[in-house]
mmCIF file of C-alpha atoms in Angstrom:
data_model
loop_
_atom_site.group_PDB
_atom_site.id
_atom_site.type_symbol
_atom_site.label_atom_id
_atom_site.label_comp_id
_atom_site.label_asym_id
_atom_site.label_seq_id
_atom_site.Cartn_x
_atom_site.Cartn_y
_atom_site.Cartn_z
ATOM 1 C CA UNK A 1 202.251 34.425 215.536
ATOM 2 C CA UNK A 2 199.708 37.305 215.245
ATOM 3 C CA UNK A 3 201.727 39.496 217.646
ATOM 4 C CA UNK A 4 204.859 39.260 215.466
ATOM 5 C CA UNK A 5 202.686 39.520 212.357
ATOM 6 C CA UNK A 6 201.505 42.923 213.621
ATOM 7 C CA UNK A 7 205.028 44.282 213.156
ATOM 8 C CA UNK A 8 205.558 42.582 209.806
ATOM 9 C CA UNK A 9 202.468 44.332 208.421
ATOM 10 C CA UNK A 10 204.615 47.465 208.265
ATOM 11 C CA UNK A 11 208.085 46.003 207.690
ATOM 12 C CA UNK A 12 207.438 43.245 205.129
ATOM 13 C CA UNK A 13 204.941 44.820 202.705
ATOM 14 C CA UNK A 14 207.256 47.019 200.667
ATOM 15 C CA UNK A 15 207.288 44.568 197.760
ATOM 16 C CA UNK A 16 204.449 42.769 195.998
ATOM 17 C CA UNK A 17 205.815 39.388 197.118
ATOM 18 C CA UNK A 18 206.074 40.588 200.712
ATOM 19 C CA UNK A 19 202.589 42.071 200.645
ATOM 20 C CA UNK A 20 201.038 38.882 199.258
ATOM 21 C CA UNK A 21 202.858 36.663 201.742
ATOM 22 C CA UNK A 22 201.794 38.849 204.672
ATOM 23 C CA UNK A 23 198.222 39.203 203.398
ATOM 24 C CA UNK A 24 197.819 35.428 203.137
ATOM 25 C CA UNK A 25 199.073 35.024 206.716
ATOM 26 C CA UNK A 26 196.553 37.601 207.897
ATOM 27 C CA UNK A 27 193.790 35.897 205.918
ATOM 28 C CA UNK A 28 194.453 32.466 207.411
ATOM 29 C CA UNK A 29 194.554 33.936 210.914
ATOM 30 C CA UNK A 30 191.289 35.849 210.494
ATOM 31 C CA UNK A 31 189.564 32.992 208.683
ATOM 32 C CA UNK A 32 190.043 31.006 211.876
ATOM 33 C CA UNK A 33 189.862 33.625 214.630
ATOM 34 C CA UNK A 34 187.193 36.086 213.416
ATOM 35 C CA UNK A 35 183.899 34.229 213.845
ATOM 36 C CA UNK A 36 181.667 36.266 211.477
ATOM 37 C CA UNK A 37 184.339 36.146 208.770
ATOM 38 C CA UNK A 38 184.816 32.404 209.333
ATOM 39 C CA UNK A 39 181.058 31.871 208.949
ATOM 40 C CA UNK A 40 180.917 33.999 205.821
ATOM 41 C CA UNK A 41 183.783 32.095 204.200
ATOM 42 C CA UNK A 42 182.095 28.813 205.098
ATOM 43 C CA UNK A 43 178.826 29.853 203.482
ATOM 44 C CA UNK A 44 180.752 30.679 200.325
ATOM 45 C CA UNK A 45 182.218 27.164 200.354
ATOM 46 C CA UNK A 46 185.789 28.449 200.558
ATOM 47 C CA UNK A 47 188.440 26.332 202.265
ATOM 48 C CA UNK A 48 191.046 28.783 203.640
ATOM 49 C CA UNK A 49 193.841 26.233 203.387
ATOM 50 C CA UNK A 50 193.276 26.051 199.624
ATOM 51 C CA UNK A 51 193.615 29.815 199.089
ATOM 52 C CA UNK A 52 197.159 30.413 197.845
ATOM 53 C CA UNK A 53 196.599 33.652 195.910
ATOM 54 C CA UNK A 54 195.221 36.871 197.393
ATOM 55 C CA UNK A 55 193.044 37.265 194.285
ATOM 56 C CA UNK A 56 190.950 34.401 195.662
ATOM 57 C CA UNK A 57 190.525 35.778 199.185
ATOM 58 C CA UNK A 58 186.822 36.516 199.939
ATOM 59 C CA UNK A 59 185.948 40.098 200.915
ATOM 60 C CA UNK A 60 183.538 40.576 203.795
ATOM 61 C CA UNK A 61 180.714 43.049 203.000
ATOM 62 C CA UNK A 62 181.410 46.110 205.139
ATOM 63 C CA UNK A 63 177.758 46.188 206.261
ATOM 64 C CA UNK A 64 178.531 43.418 208.746
ATOM 65 C CA UNK A 65 180.240 46.040 210.926
ATOM 66 C CA UNK A 66 176.701 47.324 211.581
ATOM 67 C CA UNK A 67 175.249 43.996 212.690
ATOM 68 C CA UNK A 68 178.084 41.811 213.994
ATOM 69 C CA UNK A 69 181.069 42.165 216.305
ATOM 70 C CA UNK A 70 183.919 41.899 213.787
ATOM 71 C CA UNK A 71 186.713 41.215 216.238
ATOM 72 C CA UNK A 72 189.439 38.675 216.983
ATOM 73 C CA UNK A 73 191.566 40.369 219.641
ATOM 74 C CA UNK A 74 194.538 38.452 221.084
ATOM 75 C CA UNK A 75 194.028 36.030 223.994
ATOM 76 C CA UNK A 76 190.495 37.157 224.773
ATOM 77 C CA UNK A 77 191.560 40.793 225.164
ATOM 78 C CA UNK A 78 188.731 43.301 225.101
ATOM 79 C CA UNK A 79 188.963 46.219 222.620
ATOM 80 C CA UNK A 80 190.866 49.311 223.706
ATOM 81 C CA UNK A 81 188.684 51.564 221.511
ATOM 82 C CA UNK A 82 185.380 51.286 219.680
ATOM 83 C CA UNK A 83 185.062 53.633 216.726
ATOM 84 C CA UNK A 84 181.602 54.394 215.359
ATOM 85 C CA UNK A 85 180.412 55.807 212.045
ATOM 86 C CA UNK A 86 178.368 58.989 211.877
ATOM 87 C CA UNK A 87 175.360 57.287 210.278
ATOM 88 C CA UNK A 88 172.167 59.031 209.219
ATOM 89 C CA UNK A 89 168.694 59.136 210.715
ATOM 90 C CA UNK A 90 167.054 55.724 210.562
ATOM 91 C CA UNK A 91 170.258 53.869 209.723
ATOM 92 C CA UNK A 92 172.418 51.695 211.922
ATOM 93 C CA UNK A 93 175.976 52.816 212.544
ATOM 94 C CA UNK A 94 179.104 50.753 212.062
ATOM 95 C CA UNK A 95 181.181 49.794 215.085
ATOM 96 C CA UNK A 96 184.859 48.981 214.706
ATOM 97 C CA UNK A 97 186.291 47.172 217.725
ATOM 98 C CA UNK A 98 189.999 48.034 217.900
ATOM 99 C CA UNK A 99 192.198 45.773 220.001
ATOM 100 C CA UNK A 100 195.244 48.060 219.931
ATOM 101 C CA UNK A 101 195.191 51.852 219.891
ATOM 102 C CA UNK A 102 198.943 51.732 219.294
ATOM 103 C CA UNK A 103 198.390 49.766 216.082
ATOM 104 C CA UNK A 104 195.981 52.406 214.771
ATOM 105 C CA UNK A 105 198.371 55.179 215.797
ATOM 106 C CA UNK A 106 201.220 53.488 213.969
ATOM 107 C CA UNK A 107 199.150 52.906 210.847
ATOM 108 C CA UNK A 108 197.965 56.480 210.357
ATOM 109 C CA UNK A 109 201.279 57.990 211.493
ATOM 110 C CA UNK A 110 203.378 55.919 209.097
ATOM 111 C CA UNK A 111 200.748 56.271 206.365
ATOM 112 C CA UNK A 112 200.778 60.068 206.631
ATOM 113 C CA UNK A 113 204.567 60.127 206.734
ATOM 114 C CA UNK A 114 204.741 57.896 203.645
ATOM 115 C CA UNK A 115 203.089 60.627 201.570
ATOM 116 C CA UNK A 116 203.778 63.896 203.413
ATOM 117 C CA UNK A 117 206.773 63.320 205.640
ATOM 118 C CA UNK A 118 206.680 63.358 209.456
ATOM 119 C CA UNK A 119 203.599 64.993 210.964
ATOM 120 C CA UNK A 120 205.917 66.915 213.310
ATOM 121 C CA UNK A 121 206.864 69.054 210.325
ATOM 122 C CA UNK A 122 203.289 70.281 209.787
ATOM 123 C CA UNK A 123 200.961 72.718 211.533
ATOM 124 C CA UNK A 124 197.597 70.983 211.175
ATOM 125 C CA UNK A 125 194.335 72.931 211.216
ATOM 126 C CA UNK A 126 191.145 70.846 211.346
ATOM 127 C CA UNK A 127 187.597 71.738 210.285
ATOM 128 C CA UNK A 128 185.696 68.602 211.281
ATOM 129 C CA UNK A 129 182.488 69.868 212.917
ATOM 130 C CA UNK A 130 180.248 66.904 212.153
ATOM 131 C CA UNK A 131 182.870 64.569 213.635
ATOM 132 C CA UNK A 132 183.722 66.733 216.638
ATOM 133 C CA UNK A 133 180.050 66.957 217.588
ATOM 134 C CA UNK A 134 179.787 63.248 218.345
ATOM 135 C CA UNK A 135 181.900 60.624 220.083
ATOM 136 C CA UNK A 136 183.728 57.676 218.567
ATOM 137 C CA UNK A 137 185.213 59.295 215.461
ATOM 138 C CA UNK A 138 188.381 57.612 214.179
ATOM 139 C CA UNK A 139 189.102 60.704 212.043
ATOM 140 C CA UNK A 140 189.124 63.007 215.084
ATOM 141 C CA UNK A 141 191.371 60.531 216.921
ATOM 142 C CA UNK A 142 193.812 60.591 213.998
ATOM 143 C CA UNK A 143 193.787 64.379 213.574
ATOM 144 C CA UNK A 144 194.337 64.999 217.302
ATOM 145 C CA UNK A 145 197.365 62.748 217.438
ATOM 146 C CA UNK A 146 198.905 64.035 214.230
ATOM 147 C CA UNK A 147 198.456 67.580 215.550
ATOM 148 C CA UNK A 148 200.057 66.592 218.829
ATOM 149 C CA UNK A 149 203.336 65.857 217.063
ATOM 150 C CA UNK A 150 203.767 69.597 216.349
ATOM 151 C CA UNK A 151 202.400 71.879 219.047
ATOM 152 C CA UNK A 152 203.553 75.110 217.391
ATOM 153 C CA UNK A 153 200.184 75.923 215.899
ATOM 154 C CA UNK A 154 196.969 74.376 214.603
ATOM 155 C CA UNK A 155 194.003 72.803 216.325
ATOM 156 C CA UNK A 156 190.262 72.230 215.890
ATOM 157 C CA UNK A 157 188.063 75.174 214.979
ATOM 158 C CA UNK A 158 184.474 73.928 214.615
ATOM 159 C CA UNK A 159 182.706 77.033 213.205
ATOM 160 C CA UNK A 160 185.138 79.730 214.402
ATOM 161 C CA UNK A 161 186.277 81.018 211.017
ATOM 162 C CA UNK A 162 187.630 84.259 212.450
ATOM 163 C CA UNK A 163 190.079 82.469 214.751
ATOM 164 C CA UNK A 164 191.014 79.963 212.047
ATOM 165 C CA UNK A 165 191.856 82.789 209.641
ATOM 166 C CA UNK A 166 193.932 84.616 212.244
ATOM 167 C CA UNK A 167 195.858 81.466 213.181
ATOM 168 C CA UNK A 168 196.484 80.512 209.545
ATOM 169 C CA UNK A 169 197.905 83.992 208.914
ATOM 170 C CA UNK A 170 200.225 83.671 211.930
ATOM 171 C CA UNK A 171 201.440 80.263 210.767
ATOM 172 C CA UNK A 172 202.090 81.625 207.270
ATOM 173 C CA UNK A 173 204.016 84.595 208.681
ATOM 174 C CA UNK A 174 206.197 82.215 210.707
ATOM 175 C CA UNK A 175 206.940 80.118 207.631
ATOM 176 C CA UNK A 176 205.253 76.975 208.966
ATOM 177 C CA UNK A 177 204.124 74.182 206.689
ATOM 178 C CA UNK A 178 200.337 74.347 206.748
ATOM 179 C CA UNK A 179 197.846 71.522 206.402
ATOM 180 C CA UNK A 180 194.176 72.495 206.484
ATOM 181 C CA UNK A 181 192.070 69.338 206.689
ATOM 182 C CA UNK A 182 188.302 69.363 206.701
ATOM 183 C CA UNK A 183 185.103 67.588 205.845
ATOM 184 C CA UNK A 184 183.895 68.827 202.460
ATOM 185 C CA UNK A 185 180.906 70.884 203.618
ATOM 186 C CA UNK A 186 182.981 72.660 206.277
ATOM 187 C CA UNK A 187 185.683 73.629 203.774
ATOM 188 C CA UNK A 188 183.027 74.961 201.401
ATOM 189 C CA UNK A 189 181.442 76.947 204.241
ATOM 190 C CA UNK A 190 184.844 78.418 205.060
ATOM 191 C CA UNK A 191 185.485 79.200 201.379
ATOM 192 C CA UNK A 192 182.195 81.130 201.273
ATOM 193 C CA UNK A 193 183.183 83.013 204.440
ATOM 194 C CA UNK A 194 186.456 84.083 202.794
ATOM 195 C CA UNK A 195 184.917 85.053 199.457
ATOM 196 C CA UNK A 196 182.130 87.081 201.096
ATOM 197 C CA UNK A 197 184.616 89.708 202.284
ATOM 198 C CA UNK A 198 187.799 89.617 200.138
ATOM 199 C CA UNK A 199 189.461 92.048 202.540
ATOM 200 C CA UNK A 200 189.846 89.192 204.996
ATOM 201 C CA UNK A 201 192.882 88.510 202.852
ATOM 202 C CA UNK A 202 193.925 84.919 203.569
ATOM 203 C CA UNK A 203 196.944 84.067 201.418
ATOM 204 C CA UNK A 204 198.266 80.561 202.001
ATOM 205 C CA UNK A 205 201.918 79.861 201.131
ATOM 206 C CA UNK A 206 202.662 77.860 197.938
ATOM 207 C CA UNK A 207 203.488 74.680 199.864
ATOM 208 C CA UNK A 208 200.264 74.724 201.929
ATOM 209 C CA UNK A 209 198.019 71.676 201.639
ATOM 210 C CA UNK A 210 194.223 71.869 201.723
ATOM 211 C CA UNK A 211 192.786 68.372 202.215
ATOM 212 C CA UNK A 212 189.139 67.297 202.084
ATOM 213 C CA UNK A 213 187.926 64.119 203.733
ATOM 214 C CA UNK A 214 184.790 63.803 201.581
ATOM 215 C CA UNK A 215 181.134 63.797 202.437
ATOM 216 C CA UNK A 216 178.555 66.538 202.735
ATOM 217 C CA UNK A 217 176.897 64.649 205.615
ATOM 218 C CA UNK A 218 173.518 66.045 204.603
ATOM 219 C CA UNK A 219 174.712 69.598 205.295
ATOM 220 C CA UNK A 220 174.957 70.910 201.711
ATOM 221 C CA UNK A 221 173.880 70.077 198.190
ATOM 222 C CA UNK A 222 176.017 67.270 196.808
ATOM 223 C CA UNK A 223 178.373 68.516 194.086
ATOM 224 C CA UNK A 224 180.853 66.813 191.799
ATOM 225 C CA UNK A 225 184.344 66.494 193.239
ATOM 226 C CA UNK A 226 185.751 68.517 190.334
ATOM 227 C CA UNK A 227 183.354 71.400 190.990
ATOM 228 C CA UNK A 228 184.100 71.361 194.710
ATOM 229 C CA UNK A 229 187.852 71.320 194.131
ATOM 230 C CA UNK A 230 187.651 74.244 191.702
ATOM 231 C CA UNK A 231 185.744 76.267 194.301
ATOM 232 C CA UNK A 232 188.250 75.440 197.034
ATOM 233 C CA UNK A 233 191.300 76.112 194.842
ATOM 234 C CA UNK A 234 189.975 79.580 194.047
ATOM 235 C CA UNK A 235 189.142 80.365 197.674
ATOM 236 C CA UNK A 236 192.460 79.218 199.150
ATOM 237 C CA UNK A 237 194.765 80.115 196.277
ATOM 238 C CA UNK A 238 196.216 76.612 195.910
ATOM 239 C CA UNK A 239 196.844 74.683 192.701
ATOM 240 C CA UNK A 240 195.233 71.419 193.814
ATOM 241 C CA UNK A 241 193.039 70.055 196.585
ATOM 242 C CA UNK A 242 194.309 66.962 198.347
ATOM 243 C CA UNK A 243 191.966 64.253 199.620
ATOM 244 C CA UNK A 244 191.950 61.566 202.308
ATOM 245 C CA UNK A 245 190.095 58.294 201.786
ATOM 246 C CA UNK A 246 189.281 56.393 204.950
ATOM 247 C CA UNK A 247 186.356 55.054 206.921
ATOM 248 C CA UNK A 248 185.384 53.817 210.368
ATOM 249 C CA UNK A 249 185.927 50.203 209.330
ATOM 250 C CA UNK A 250 189.555 50.816 208.266
ATOM 251 C CA UNK A 251 192.693 51.621 210.242
ATOM 252 C CA UNK A 252 194.576 52.935 207.194
ATOM 253 C CA UNK A 253 194.011 55.787 204.769
ATOM 254 C CA UNK A 254 194.713 56.447 201.104
ATOM 255 C CA UNK A 255 195.671 59.955 199.986
ATOM 256 C CA UNK A 256 195.288 61.999 196.814
ATOM 257 C CA UNK A 257 197.603 64.883 195.933
ATOM 258 C CA UNK A 258 195.061 66.199 193.452
ATOM 259 C CA UNK A 259 192.419 65.330 190.844
ATOM 260 C CA UNK A 260 190.968 62.603 193.051
ATOM 261 C CA UNK A 261 193.701 60.062 192.229
ATOM 262 C CA UNK A 262 194.379 58.081 195.423
ATOM 263 C CA UNK A 263 197.406 56.039 196.434
ATOM 264 C CA UNK A 264 197.718 53.541 199.276
ATOM 265 C CA UNK A 265 200.457 52.980 201.848
ATOM 266 C CA UNK A 266 202.368 49.704 201.354
ATOM 267 C CA UNK A 267 200.135 47.625 203.673
ATOM 268 C CA UNK A 268 196.900 48.597 201.889
ATOM 269 C CA UNK A 269 195.509 47.643 198.463
ATOM 270 C CA UNK A 270 192.375 48.470 196.471
ATOM 271 C CA UNK A 271 190.813 46.324 193.740
ATOM 272 C CA UNK A 272 187.397 46.283 192.075
ATOM 273 C CA UNK A 273 184.642 43.665 191.818
ATOM 274 C CA UNK A 274 181.815 43.009 189.382
ATOM 275 C CA UNK A 275 178.618 44.684 190.624
ATOM 276 C CA UNK A 276 176.486 41.809 189.317
ATOM 277 C CA UNK A 277 178.714 39.097 190.789
ATOM 278 C CA UNK A 278 180.456 40.367 193.920
ATOM 279 C CA UNK A 279 182.818 37.368 194.000
ATOM 280 C CA UNK A 280 184.185 38.178 190.537
ATOM 281 C CA UNK A 281 187.286 40.408 190.584
ATOM 282 C CA UNK A 282 187.771 42.893 187.757
ATOM 283 C CA UNK A 283 190.853 43.718 185.756
ATOM 284 C CA UNK A 284 192.797 46.956 186.116
ATOM 285 C CA UNK A 285 190.998 49.817 184.406
ATOM 286 C CA UNK A 286 187.526 48.296 184.874
ATOM 287 C CA UNK A 287 185.068 50.220 187.029
ATOM 288 C CA UNK A 288 183.215 48.291 189.717
ATOM 289 C CA UNK A 289 182.640 47.922 193.427
ATOM 290 C CA UNK A 290 185.631 48.756 195.616
ATOM 291 C CA UNK A 291 187.383 45.991 197.565
ATOM 292 C CA UNK A 292 190.001 46.972 200.145
ATOM 293 C CA UNK A 293 192.783 45.053 201.841
ATOM 294 C CA UNK A 294 193.885 46.876 204.989
ATOM 295 C CA UNK A 295 196.395 44.708 206.812
ATOM 296 C CA UNK A 296 196.355 47.089 209.797
ATOM 297 C CA UNK A 297 192.890 45.619 210.489
ATOM 298 C CA UNK A 298 194.688 42.602 211.939
ATOM 299 C CA UNK A 299 192.325 42.196 214.912
ATOM 300 C CA UNK A 300 189.064 42.669 212.975
ATOM 301 C CA UNK A 301 188.885 41.909 209.235
ATOM 302 C CA UNK A 302 191.397 43.072 206.645
ATOM 303 C CA UNK A 303 189.398 42.129 203.524
ATOM 304 C CA UNK A 304 186.380 44.355 202.974
ATOM 305 C CA UNK A 305 183.919 44.915 200.138
ATOM 306 C CA UNK A 306 182.769 48.527 200.547
ATOM 307 C CA UNK A 307 179.864 50.369 198.971
ATOM 308 C CA UNK A 308 181.844 52.701 196.724
ATOM 309 C CA UNK A 309 182.312 52.456 192.988
ATOM 310 C CA UNK A 310 185.832 52.897 191.745
ATOM 311 C CA UNK A 311 188.446 52.206 189.128
ATOM 312 C CA UNK A 312 191.986 50.939 189.780
ATOM 313 C CA UNK A 313 194.953 51.600 187.496
ATOM 314 C CA UNK A 314 198.051 49.553 186.712
ATOM 315 C CA UNK A 315 200.239 51.340 189.247
ATOM 316 C CA UNK A 316 197.786 50.614 192.088
ATOM 317 C CA UNK A 317 196.316 54.128 192.213
ATOM 318 C CA UNK A 318 192.541 54.446 192.124
ATOM 319 C CA UNK A 319 189.600 56.815 191.783
ATOM 320 C CA UNK A 320 186.339 56.768 193.682
ATOM 321 C CA UNK A 321 183.406 57.231 191.300
ATOM 322 C CA UNK A 322 180.678 57.548 193.918
ATOM 323 C CA UNK A 323 178.453 55.369 196.065
ATOM 324 C CA UNK A 324 176.775 52.246 194.745
ATOM 325 C CA UNK A 325 173.146 53.273 194.356
ATOM 326 C CA UNK A 326 170.659 51.237 196.376
ATOM 327 C CA UNK A 327 173.451 49.068 197.731
ATOM 328 C CA UNK A 328 172.136 46.176 199.780
ATOM 329 C CA UNK A 329 173.754 43.167 201.321
ATOM 330 C CA UNK A 330 172.926 40.146 199.189
ATOM 331 C CA UNK A 331 173.253 36.545 200.277
ATOM 332 C CA UNK A 332 174.440 35.079 203.552
ATOM 333 C CA UNK A 333 171.601 36.823 205.377
ATOM 334 C CA UNK A 334 171.797 34.285 208.169
ATOM 335 C CA UNK A 335 174.796 36.236 209.437
ATOM 336 C CA UNK A 336 172.708 39.346 210.117
ATOM 337 C CA UNK A 337 171.258 39.474 213.619
#
């Protein structure tokens, strides 16, 4: 069943009824096959067979990816990839054991195409220094493979702003569709490089997309998203800054076409929870902790409570309001080794 379910994650989730039916199948599979999730559900006193509405599915705190092997690969299969989070000094990193690289490739490829059309139509330029300088980054994996679908131009540039500028100019002259994707601090560094000498003269075409992936990673002073986007819009001459919302523990991404308003691909959903009672879901329009359903996480856990604050609107779009201050894992401590 799980093997055929892997395909239906992408084919049967285009409607709310199809998404709920598929999500409940994934939940029942993982509630049995993923040992840490099974234990967590048991400690909550939840009987999986009695859950008939996805609003009642328990969300596993994402911190467990730091302490437990969240994995239920098919027939004892070992993971094909292990993605790791960047982490900070003195903190444990998350490890996401991925049974199928092809599943991840399909998720981010179809997710990107859902919002931007086929990746083959884009020349993708990546400024991801903090990710390139370590191993195990799921973002680098995604960017490399999206780039590989159009070999005309693009690539990774680390700190080589001169070459990036020259290549962006060539792509613009050839009429290519340009996507510049970067971690926030790297895009701001590049914006400062351009503004320092206006004669460098980078003029992106009107249909160019500049996309930030969030996070200063301790490299710059934290600034409000609105302030950062204003700075980047001015530097690159674009009307809006796009954003990507993803993390090591997910195999899918949400995207924003501007103003920090994110939308999910059909097999992904975001809701919010009460910060005082993590098991209490909130209504649309109420700010709280972010819960994510990512059905592409078939072989790990698809139902995650993450440490962001957010607000979800009636059409399923959402905003991220920042990190939950002093977030700690509460309850079920017996699961932490």
